[in-house]
Amino acid sequence: MTLMLILFFGTLALSGLASLRVRSAYNRYSQVRASSGLTGAEVAARILALNNIRDVTIHPTEGHLTDHYDPAHRRLVLSEENYHGTSVAALGVAAHEAGHAIQHKQLYAPLKWRMAAVGITGIASQIVMWVPLIGMMGGLIPHQFAITIMTVAMGILMLFQLVTLPVEFDATARAKSVLAGTGAVAPGTEFQAMSKVLDAAALTYVAAFVSSLAYFLYYLLRMTAGSREE
Ligand SMILES: [Zn+2]
């Protein structure tokens, strides 16, 4: 049980620290205006046009850091502050999401794997939520069976976080190179500030992977320890 508590608070602290870092980097560099004067939406539109992507639409949405690319509907969704914003942070985030649209067009393999795994990952996240709760009621699921199900589900979640890493790092690399190449973000301080925001955002995905790996190993350990006892 103590190991479980260490795991719980350790992963909570890790993801908390990572999201704190991205928020502070974003808050700081959303005050730094890019000298190009372009908005996030304009930059995203330019990148899509440069890559001959005509079937992706760009939309503003409410909320803070709610930006994402939706491959199912081919929508590039930017939070209002990044859609209208002209800061280096806004341009970085917009270019990163456009990077996902380029991956989609080029059928970038890790993105395809990630899209294919969305369904089963949804089921796995339901399992890891419900099995411990049902298990607490006692006797409803045989203990060793519950541990085995948890190990498999945690393994699926861990693999999903693992394939997310190349997808996110690649989108950020594309964003940096296109922003520098088109002059949307000036070299020097502007580029460094934009990089800090995107690098902090990438670290949150590393934190999510490390957490899922820790949980997977924990259940794997319990599974093998349990089967040795029998
Ligand atoms: Zn991304």
PDB file of C-alpha atoms and ligand atoms in Angstrom:
ATOM      1  CA  MET A   1       0.000   0.000   0.000  1.00  0.00           C
ATOM      2  CA  THR A   2       2.842   2.437   0.797  1.00  0.00           C
ATOM      3  CA  LEU A   3       4.261   1.857  -2.684  1.00  0.00           C
ATOM      4  CA  MET A   4       0.852   2.774  -4.101  1.00  0.00           C
ATOM      5  CA  LEU A   5       0.830   6.039  -2.101  1.00  0.00           C
ATOM      6  CA  ILE A   6       4.348   6.952  -3.258  1.00  0.00           C
ATOM      7  CA  LEU A   7       3.262   6.224  -6.824  1.00  0.00           C
ATOM      8  CA  PHE A   8       0.066   8.262  -6.479  1.00  0.00           C
ATOM      9  CA  PHE A   9       1.657  11.357  -4.956  1.00  0.00           C
ATOM     10  CA  GLY A  10       4.841  11.034  -7.027  1.00  0.00           C
ATOM     11  CA  THR A  11       3.005  11.024 -10.358  1.00  0.00           C
ATOM     12  CA  LEU A  12       0.638  13.756  -9.130  1.00  0.00           C
ATOM     13  CA  ALA A  13       3.629  15.969  -8.228  1.00  0.00           C
ATOM     14  CA  LEU A  14       5.324  15.204 -11.558  1.00  0.00           C
ATOM     15  CA  SER A  15       2.325  16.147 -13.688  1.00  0.00           C
ATOM     16  CA  GLY A  16       1.593  19.140 -11.439  1.00  0.00           C
ATOM     17  CA  LEU A  17       5.142  20.453 -11.864  1.00  0.00           C
ATOM     18  CA  ALA A  18       5.053  19.937 -15.631  1.00  0.00           C
ATOM     19  CA  SER A  19       1.765  21.786 -16.042  1.00  0.00           C
ATOM     20  CA  LEU A  20       2.954  24.574 -13.716  1.00  0.00           C
ATOM     21  CA  ARG A  21       6.026  25.011 -15.921  1.00  0.00           C
ATOM     22  CA  VAL A  22       4.026  25.216 -19.142  1.00  0.00           C
ATOM     23  CA  ARG A  23       1.589  27.698 -17.593  1.00  0.00           C
ATOM     24  CA  SER A  24       4.338  29.957 -16.304  1.00  0.00           C
ATOM     25  CA  ALA A  25       6.230  29.821 -19.630  1.00  0.00           C
ATOM     26  CA  TYR A  26       3.013  30.560 -21.501  1.00  0.00           C
ATOM     27  CA  ASN A  27       1.983  33.438 -19.200  1.00  0.00           C
ATOM     28  CA  ARG A  28       5.425  34.963 -19.504  1.00  0.00           C
ATOM     29  CA  TYR A  29       5.850  34.660 -23.265  1.00  0.00           C
ATOM     30  CA  SER A  30       2.274  35.514 -24.193  1.00  0.00           C
ATOM     31  CA  GLN A  31       3.387  39.042 -23.200  1.00  0.00           C
ATOM     32  CA  VAL A  32       6.167  39.002 -25.825  1.00  0.00           C
ATOM     33  CA  ARG A  33       4.777  40.265 -29.110  1.00  0.00           C
ATOM     34  CA  ALA A  34       6.224  38.832 -32.340  1.00  0.00           C
ATOM     35  CA  SER A  35       7.580  41.617 -34.546  1.00  0.00           C
ATOM     36  CA  SER A  36       5.940  40.023 -37.615  1.00  0.00           C
ATOM     37  CA  GLY A  37       2.575  41.224 -36.225  1.00  0.00           C
ATOM     38  CA  LEU A  38       0.843  38.034 -37.410  1.00  0.00           C
ATOM     39  CA  THR A  39      -1.894  36.388 -35.349  1.00  0.00           C
ATOM     40  CA  GLY A  40      -1.952  32.699 -34.450  1.00  0.00           C
ATOM     41  CA  ALA A  41      -4.800  32.118 -36.906  1.00  0.00           C
ATOM     42  CA  GLU A  42      -2.877  33.843 -39.726  1.00  0.00           C
ATOM     43  CA  VAL A  43       0.246  31.814 -39.052  1.00  0.00           C
ATOM     44  CA  ALA A  44      -1.738  28.559 -38.994  1.00  0.00           C
ATOM     45  CA  ALA A  45      -3.461  29.506 -42.279  1.00  0.00           C
ATOM     46  CA  ARG A  46      -0.100  30.305 -43.897  1.00  0.00           C
ATOM     47  CA  ILE A  47       1.431  27.017 -42.817  1.00  0.00           C
ATOM     48  CA  LEU A  48      -1.565  25.056 -44.126  1.00  0.00           C
ATOM     49  CA  ALA A  49      -1.381  26.953 -47.454  1.00  0.00           C
ATOM     50  CA  LEU A  50       2.386  26.370 -47.724  1.00  0.00           C
ATOM     51  CA  ASN A  51       1.726  22.640 -47.382  1.00  0.00           C
ATOM     52  CA  ASN A  52      -1.188  22.613 -49.827  1.00  0.00           C
ATOM     53  CA  ILE A  53      -3.631  21.639 -47.092  1.00  0.00           C
ATOM     54  CA  ARG A  54      -7.028  22.981 -48.174  1.00  0.00           C
ATOM     55  CA  ASP A  55      -9.445  20.701 -46.312  1.00  0.00           C
ATOM     56  CA  VAL A  56      -8.511  21.812 -42.777  1.00  0.00           C
ATOM     57  CA  THR A  57     -10.490  24.669 -41.222  1.00  0.00           C
ATOM     58  CA  ILE A  58      -9.263  26.927 -38.391  1.00  0.00           C
ATOM     59  CA  HIS A  59     -11.596  27.751 -35.495  1.00  0.00           C
ATOM     60  CA  PRO A  60     -11.372  29.793 -32.281  1.00  0.00           C
ATOM     61  CA  THR A  61     -12.546  28.149 -29.054  1.00  0.00           C
ATOM     62  CA  GLU A  62     -13.079  29.172 -25.439  1.00  0.00           C
ATOM     63  CA  GLY A  63     -10.773  28.320 -22.557  1.00  0.00           C
ATOM     64  CA  HIS A  64      -7.097  28.549 -21.667  1.00  0.00           C
ATOM     65  CA  LEU A  65      -4.627  26.336 -23.592  1.00  0.00           C
ATOM     66  CA  THR A  66      -7.478  24.389 -25.194  1.00  0.00           C
ATOM     67  CA  ASP A  67      -5.672  24.346 -28.566  1.00  0.00           C
ATOM     68  CA  HIS A  68      -5.697  21.079 -30.498  1.00  0.00           C
ATOM     69  CA  TYR A  69      -5.904  19.516 -33.925  1.00  0.00           C
ATOM     70  CA  ASP A  70      -8.940  17.319 -34.509  1.00  0.00           C
ATOM     71  CA  PRO A  71      -8.017  14.777 -37.219  1.00  0.00           C
ATOM     72  CA  ALA A  72     -11.526  13.252 -37.406  1.00  0.00           C
ATOM     73  CA  HIS A  73     -13.104  16.574 -38.468  1.00  0.00           C
ATOM     74  CA  ARG A  74      -9.942  18.111 -39.953  1.00  0.00           C
ATOM     75  CA  ARG A  75     -10.286  21.120 -37.671  1.00  0.00           C
ATOM     76  CA  LEU A  76      -7.454  23.160 -36.258  1.00  0.00           C
ATOM     77  CA  VAL A  77      -8.851  24.575 -33.016  1.00  0.00           C
ATOM     78  CA  LEU A  78      -7.106  27.492 -31.298  1.00  0.00           C
ATOM     79  CA  SER A  79      -8.012  29.123 -27.975  1.00  0.00           C
ATOM     80  CA  GLU A  80      -9.259  32.710 -28.459  1.00  0.00           C
ATOM     81  CA  GLU A  81      -6.029  34.177 -27.058  1.00  0.00           C
ATOM     82  CA  ASN A  82      -3.900  32.220 -29.523  1.00  0.00           C
ATOM     83  CA  TYR A  83      -6.303  32.638 -32.452  1.00  0.00           C
ATOM     84  CA  HIS A  84      -6.290  36.441 -32.165  1.00  0.00           C
ATOM     85  CA  GLY A  85      -3.000  36.796 -30.301  1.00  0.00           C
ATOM     86  CA  THR A  86       0.229  38.081 -31.839  1.00  0.00           C
ATOM     87  CA  SER A  87       2.583  36.900 -29.084  1.00  0.00           C
ATOM     88  CA  VAL A  88       5.449  34.486 -29.729  1.00  0.00           C
ATOM     89  CA  ALA A  89       3.582  31.998 -27.490  1.00  0.00           C
ATOM     90  CA  ALA A  90       0.423  32.256 -29.631  1.00  0.00           C
ATOM     91  CA  LEU A  91       2.380  31.769 -32.859  1.00  0.00           C
ATOM     92  CA  GLY A  92       4.281  28.817 -31.392  1.00  0.00           C
ATOM     93  CA  VAL A  93       1.115  27.019 -30.304  1.00  0.00           C
ATOM     94  CA  ALA A  94      -0.667  27.755 -33.619  1.00  0.00           C
ATOM     95  CA  ALA A  95       2.300  26.455 -35.628  1.00  0.00           C
ATOM     96  CA  HIS A  96       2.496  23.353 -33.426  1.00  0.00           C
ATOM     97  CA  GLU A  97      -1.164  22.512 -34.129  1.00  0.00           C
ATOM     98  CA  ALA A  98      -0.578  23.142 -37.845  1.00  0.00           C
ATOM     99  CA  GLY A  99       2.296  20.668 -37.496  1.00  0.00           C
ATOM    100  CA  HIS A 100      -0.260  18.004 -36.540  1.00  0.00           C
ATOM    101  CA  ALA A 101      -2.300  18.840 -39.663  1.00  0.00           C
ATOM    102  CA  ILE A 102       0.845  18.323 -41.782  1.00  0.00           C
ATOM    103  CA  GLN A 103       1.495  14.979 -40.034  1.00  0.00           C
ATOM    104  CA  HIS A 104      -2.067  13.977 -40.882  1.00  0.00           C
ATOM    105  CA  LYS A 105      -1.672  14.913 -44.536  1.00  0.00           C
ATOM    106  CA  GLN A 106       1.658  13.070 -44.787  1.00  0.00           C
ATOM    107  CA  LEU A 107       0.209  10.030 -42.959  1.00  0.00           C
ATOM    108  CA  TYR A 108       2.989  10.296 -40.372  1.00  0.00           C
ATOM    109  CA  ALA A 109       3.130   6.782 -38.868  1.00  0.00           C
ATOM    110  CA  PRO A 110       3.061   7.588 -35.099  1.00  0.00           C
ATOM    111  CA  LEU A 111       0.009   9.831 -35.681  1.00  0.00           C
ATOM    112  CA  LYS A 112      -1.742   6.968 -37.482  1.00  0.00           C
ATOM    113  CA  TRP A 113      -0.941   4.576 -34.586  1.00  0.00           C
ATOM    114  CA  ARG A 114      -2.172   7.151 -32.097  1.00  0.00           C
ATOM    115  CA  MET A 115      -5.449   7.670 -33.989  1.00  0.00           C
ATOM    116  CA  ALA A 116      -5.946   3.905 -34.268  1.00  0.00           C
ATOM    117  CA  ALA A 117      -5.408   3.484 -30.518  1.00  0.00           C
ATOM    118  CA  VAL A 118      -7.915   6.140 -29.397  1.00  0.00           C
ATOM    119  CA  GLY A 119     -10.841   3.691 -29.055  1.00  0.00           C
ATOM    120  CA  ILE A 120      -9.060   1.009 -27.034  1.00  0.00           C
ATOM    121  CA  THR A 121      -7.370   3.680 -24.907  1.00  0.00           C
ATOM    122  CA  GLY A 122     -10.813   5.033 -23.982  1.00  0.00           C
ATOM    123  CA  ILE A 123     -11.849   1.558 -22.817  1.00  0.00           C
ATOM    124  CA  ALA A 124      -8.583   1.121 -20.879  1.00  0.00           C
ATOM    125  CA  SER A 125      -9.112   4.433 -19.037  1.00  0.00           C
ATOM    126  CA  GLN A 126     -12.619   3.310 -18.015  1.00  0.00           C
ATOM    127  CA  ILE A 127     -11.159   0.017 -16.751  1.00  0.00           C
ATOM    128  CA  VAL A 128      -8.465   1.650 -14.595  1.00  0.00           C
ATOM    129  CA  MET A 129     -11.128   3.897 -13.091  1.00  0.00           C
ATOM    130  CA  TRP A 130     -13.778   1.234 -12.339  1.00  0.00           C
ATOM    131  CA  VAL A 131     -11.841  -1.932 -11.484  1.00  0.00           C
ATOM    132  CA  PRO A 132     -10.207  -0.502  -8.293  1.00  0.00           C
ATOM    133  CA  LEU A 133     -13.616   0.900  -7.189  1.00  0.00           C
ATOM    134  CA  ILE A 134     -15.411  -2.412  -7.756  1.00  0.00           C
ATOM    135  CA  GLY A 135     -12.462  -4.207  -6.159  1.00  0.00           C
ATOM    136  CA  MET A 136     -12.928  -2.139  -2.987  1.00  0.00           C
ATOM    137  CA  MET A 137     -16.441  -3.528  -2.578  1.00  0.00           C
ATOM    138  CA  GLY A 138     -14.735  -6.858  -2.056  1.00  0.00           C
ATOM    139  CA  GLY A 139     -15.074 -10.242  -3.657  1.00  0.00           C
ATOM    140  CA  LEU A 140     -16.862  -9.068  -6.820  1.00  0.00           C
ATOM    141  CA  ILE A 141     -13.761  -9.623  -8.956  1.00  0.00           C
ATOM    142  CA  PRO A 142     -11.181 -12.278  -7.997  1.00  0.00           C
ATOM    143  CA  HIS A 143      -8.085 -10.380  -6.800  1.00  0.00           C
ATOM    144  CA  GLN A 144      -5.535 -11.902  -9.182  1.00  0.00           C
ATOM    145  CA  PHE A 145      -7.887 -11.404 -12.147  1.00  0.00           C
ATOM    146  CA  ALA A 146      -8.401  -7.730 -11.208  1.00  0.00           C
ATOM    147  CA  ILE A 147      -4.629  -7.189 -11.041  1.00  0.00           C
ATOM    148  CA  THR A 148      -4.192  -8.840 -14.455  1.00  0.00           C
ATOM    149  CA  ILE A 149      -6.891  -6.622 -16.032  1.00  0.00           C
ATOM    150  CA  MET A 150      -5.300  -3.529 -14.458  1.00  0.00           C
ATOM    151  CA  THR A 151      -1.859  -4.516 -15.791  1.00  0.00           C
ATOM    152  CA  VAL A 152      -3.177  -4.921 -19.339  1.00  0.00           C
ATOM    153  CA  ALA A 153      -5.162  -1.654 -19.198  1.00  0.00           C
ATOM    154  CA  MET A 154      -2.196   0.275 -17.752  1.00  0.00           C
ATOM    155  CA  GLY A 155      -0.009  -1.231 -20.480  1.00  0.00           C
ATOM    156  CA  ILE A 156      -2.377   0.093 -23.151  1.00  0.00           C
ATOM    157  CA  LEU A 157      -2.402   3.564 -21.552  1.00  0.00           C
ATOM    158  CA  MET A 158       1.402   3.514 -21.334  1.00  0.00           C
ATOM    159  CA  LEU A 159       1.768   2.555 -25.027  1.00  0.00           C
ATOM    160  CA  PHE A 160      -0.629   5.352 -25.973  1.00  0.00           C
ATOM    161  CA  GLN A 161       1.474   7.898 -24.065  1.00  0.00           C
ATOM    162  CA  LEU A 162       4.574   6.423 -25.702  1.00  0.00           C
ATOM    163  CA  VAL A 163       3.332   6.919 -29.298  1.00  0.00           C
ATOM    164  CA  THR A 164       2.142  10.404 -28.313  1.00  0.00           C
ATOM    165  CA  LEU A 165       5.780  11.428 -27.692  1.00  0.00           C
ATOM    166  CA  PRO A 166       7.054  11.304 -31.310  1.00  0.00           C
ATOM    167  CA  VAL A 167       3.793  12.926 -32.488  1.00  0.00           C
ATOM    168  CA  GLU A 168       4.255  15.885 -30.121  1.00  0.00           C
ATOM    169  CA  PHE A 169       8.015  16.295 -30.548  1.00  0.00           C
ATOM    170  CA  ASP A 170       7.694  16.139 -34.333  1.00  0.00           C
ATOM    171  CA  ALA A 171       4.905  18.772 -34.385  1.00  0.00           C
ATOM    172  CA  THR A 172       7.069  21.065 -32.253  1.00  0.00           C
ATOM    173  CA  ALA A 173      10.121  20.541 -34.477  1.00  0.00           C
ATOM    174  CA  ARG A 174       8.006  21.373 -37.546  1.00  0.00           C
ATOM    175  CA  ALA A 175       6.621  24.481 -35.796  1.00  0.00           C
ATOM    176  CA  LYS A 176      10.077  25.792 -34.909  1.00  0.00           C
ATOM    177  CA  SER A 177      11.489  25.269 -38.377  1.00  0.00           C
ATOM    178  CA  VAL A 178       8.534  26.817 -40.228  1.00  0.00           C
ATOM    179  CA  LEU A 179       8.319  29.829 -37.871  1.00  0.00           C
ATOM    180  CA  ALA A 180      12.030  30.490 -38.303  1.00  0.00           C
ATOM    181  CA  GLY A 181      11.937  29.759 -42.048  1.00  0.00           C
ATOM    182  CA  THR A 182       9.013  32.079 -42.818  1.00  0.00           C
ATOM    183  CA  GLY A 183      10.200  34.848 -40.497  1.00  0.00           C
ATOM    184  CA  ALA A 184       6.905  34.756 -38.540  1.00  0.00           C
ATOM    185  CA  VAL A 185       9.087  34.649 -35.423  1.00  0.00           C
ATOM    186  CA  ALA A 186      12.341  36.628 -35.548  1.00  0.00           C
ATOM    187  CA  PRO A 187      15.621  34.858 -34.733  1.00  0.00           C
ATOM    188  CA  GLY A 188      17.164  35.541 -31.317  1.00  0.00           C
ATOM    189  CA  THR A 189      15.011  36.462 -28.318  1.00  0.00           C
ATOM    190  CA  GLU A 190      11.668  35.892 -30.084  1.00  0.00           C
ATOM    191  CA  PHE A 191      12.672  32.437 -31.274  1.00  0.00           C
ATOM    192  CA  GLN A 192      14.104  31.472 -27.874  1.00  0.00           C
ATOM    193  CA  ALA A 193      10.953  32.626 -26.063  1.00  0.00           C
ATOM    194  CA  MET A 194       8.708  30.675 -28.464  1.00  0.00           C
ATOM    195  CA  SER A 195      10.917  27.594 -28.025  1.00  0.00           C
ATOM    196  CA  LYS A 196      10.622  27.769 -24.246  1.00  0.00           C
ATOM    197  CA  VAL A 197       6.821  27.593 -24.444  1.00  0.00           C
ATOM    198  CA  LEU A 198       6.817  24.635 -26.855  1.00  0.00           C
ATOM    199  CA  ASP A 199       9.561  22.772 -24.960  1.00  0.00           C
ATOM    200  CA  ALA A 200       7.655  23.172 -21.680  1.00  0.00           C
ATOM    201  CA  ALA A 201       4.515  21.852 -23.380  1.00  0.00           C
ATOM    202  CA  ALA A 202       6.435  18.828 -24.717  1.00  0.00           C
ATOM    203  CA  LEU A 203       7.644  18.044 -21.180  1.00  0.00           C
ATOM    204  CA  THR A 204       4.032  17.562 -20.012  1.00  0.00           C
ATOM    205  CA  TYR A 205       3.794  14.631 -22.443  1.00  0.00           C
ATOM    206  CA  VAL A 206       7.022  13.175 -21.070  1.00  0.00           C
ATOM    207  CA  ALA A 207       5.577  13.493 -17.543  1.00  0.00           C
ATOM    208  CA  ALA A 208       2.373  11.735 -18.652  1.00  0.00           C
ATOM    209  CA  PHE A 209       4.399   8.902 -20.186  1.00  0.00           C
ATOM    210  CA  VAL A 210       6.621   8.472 -17.096  1.00  0.00           C
ATOM    211  CA  SER A 211       3.505   8.374 -14.862  1.00  0.00           C
ATOM    212  CA  SER A 212       1.776   5.764 -17.023  1.00  0.00           C
ATOM    213  CA  LEU A 213       4.968   3.692 -17.139  1.00  0.00           C
ATOM    214  CA  ALA A 214       5.270   3.807 -13.323  1.00  0.00           C
ATOM    215  CA  TYR A 215       1.671   2.612 -12.891  1.00  0.00           C
ATOM    216  CA  PHE A 216       2.153  -0.133 -15.468  1.00  0.00           C
ATOM    217  CA  LEU A 217       5.322  -1.407 -13.761  1.00  0.00           C
ATOM    218  CA  TYR A 218       3.597  -1.274 -10.371  1.00  0.00           C
ATOM    219  CA  TYR A 219       0.757  -3.542 -11.539  1.00  0.00           C
ATOM    220  CA  LEU A 220       3.141  -5.763 -13.480  1.00  0.00           C
ATOM    221  CA  LEU A 221       5.127  -6.263 -10.273  1.00  0.00           C
ATOM    222  CA  ARG A 222       1.971  -7.088  -8.302  1.00  0.00           C
ATOM    223  CA  MET A 223       0.802  -9.454 -11.033  1.00  0.00           C
ATOM    224  CA  THR A 224       4.044 -11.450 -11.112  1.00  0.00           C
ATOM    225  CA  ALA A 225       4.349 -11.403  -7.273  1.00  0.00           C
ATOM    226  CA  GLY A 226       0.751 -12.663  -6.974  1.00  0.00           C
ATOM    227  CA  SER A 227       1.151 -15.506  -9.454  1.00  0.00           C
ATOM    228  CA  ARG A 228       4.297 -16.675  -7.622  1.00  0.00           C
ATOM    229  CA  GLU A 229       2.321 -16.978  -4.380  1.00  0.00           C
ATOM    230  CA  GLU A 230      -0.258 -19.307  -5.935  1.00  0.00           C
TER     231      GLU A 230
HETATM  232 ZN    ZN B   1       0.370  18.640 -30.032  1.00  0.00          ZN
END
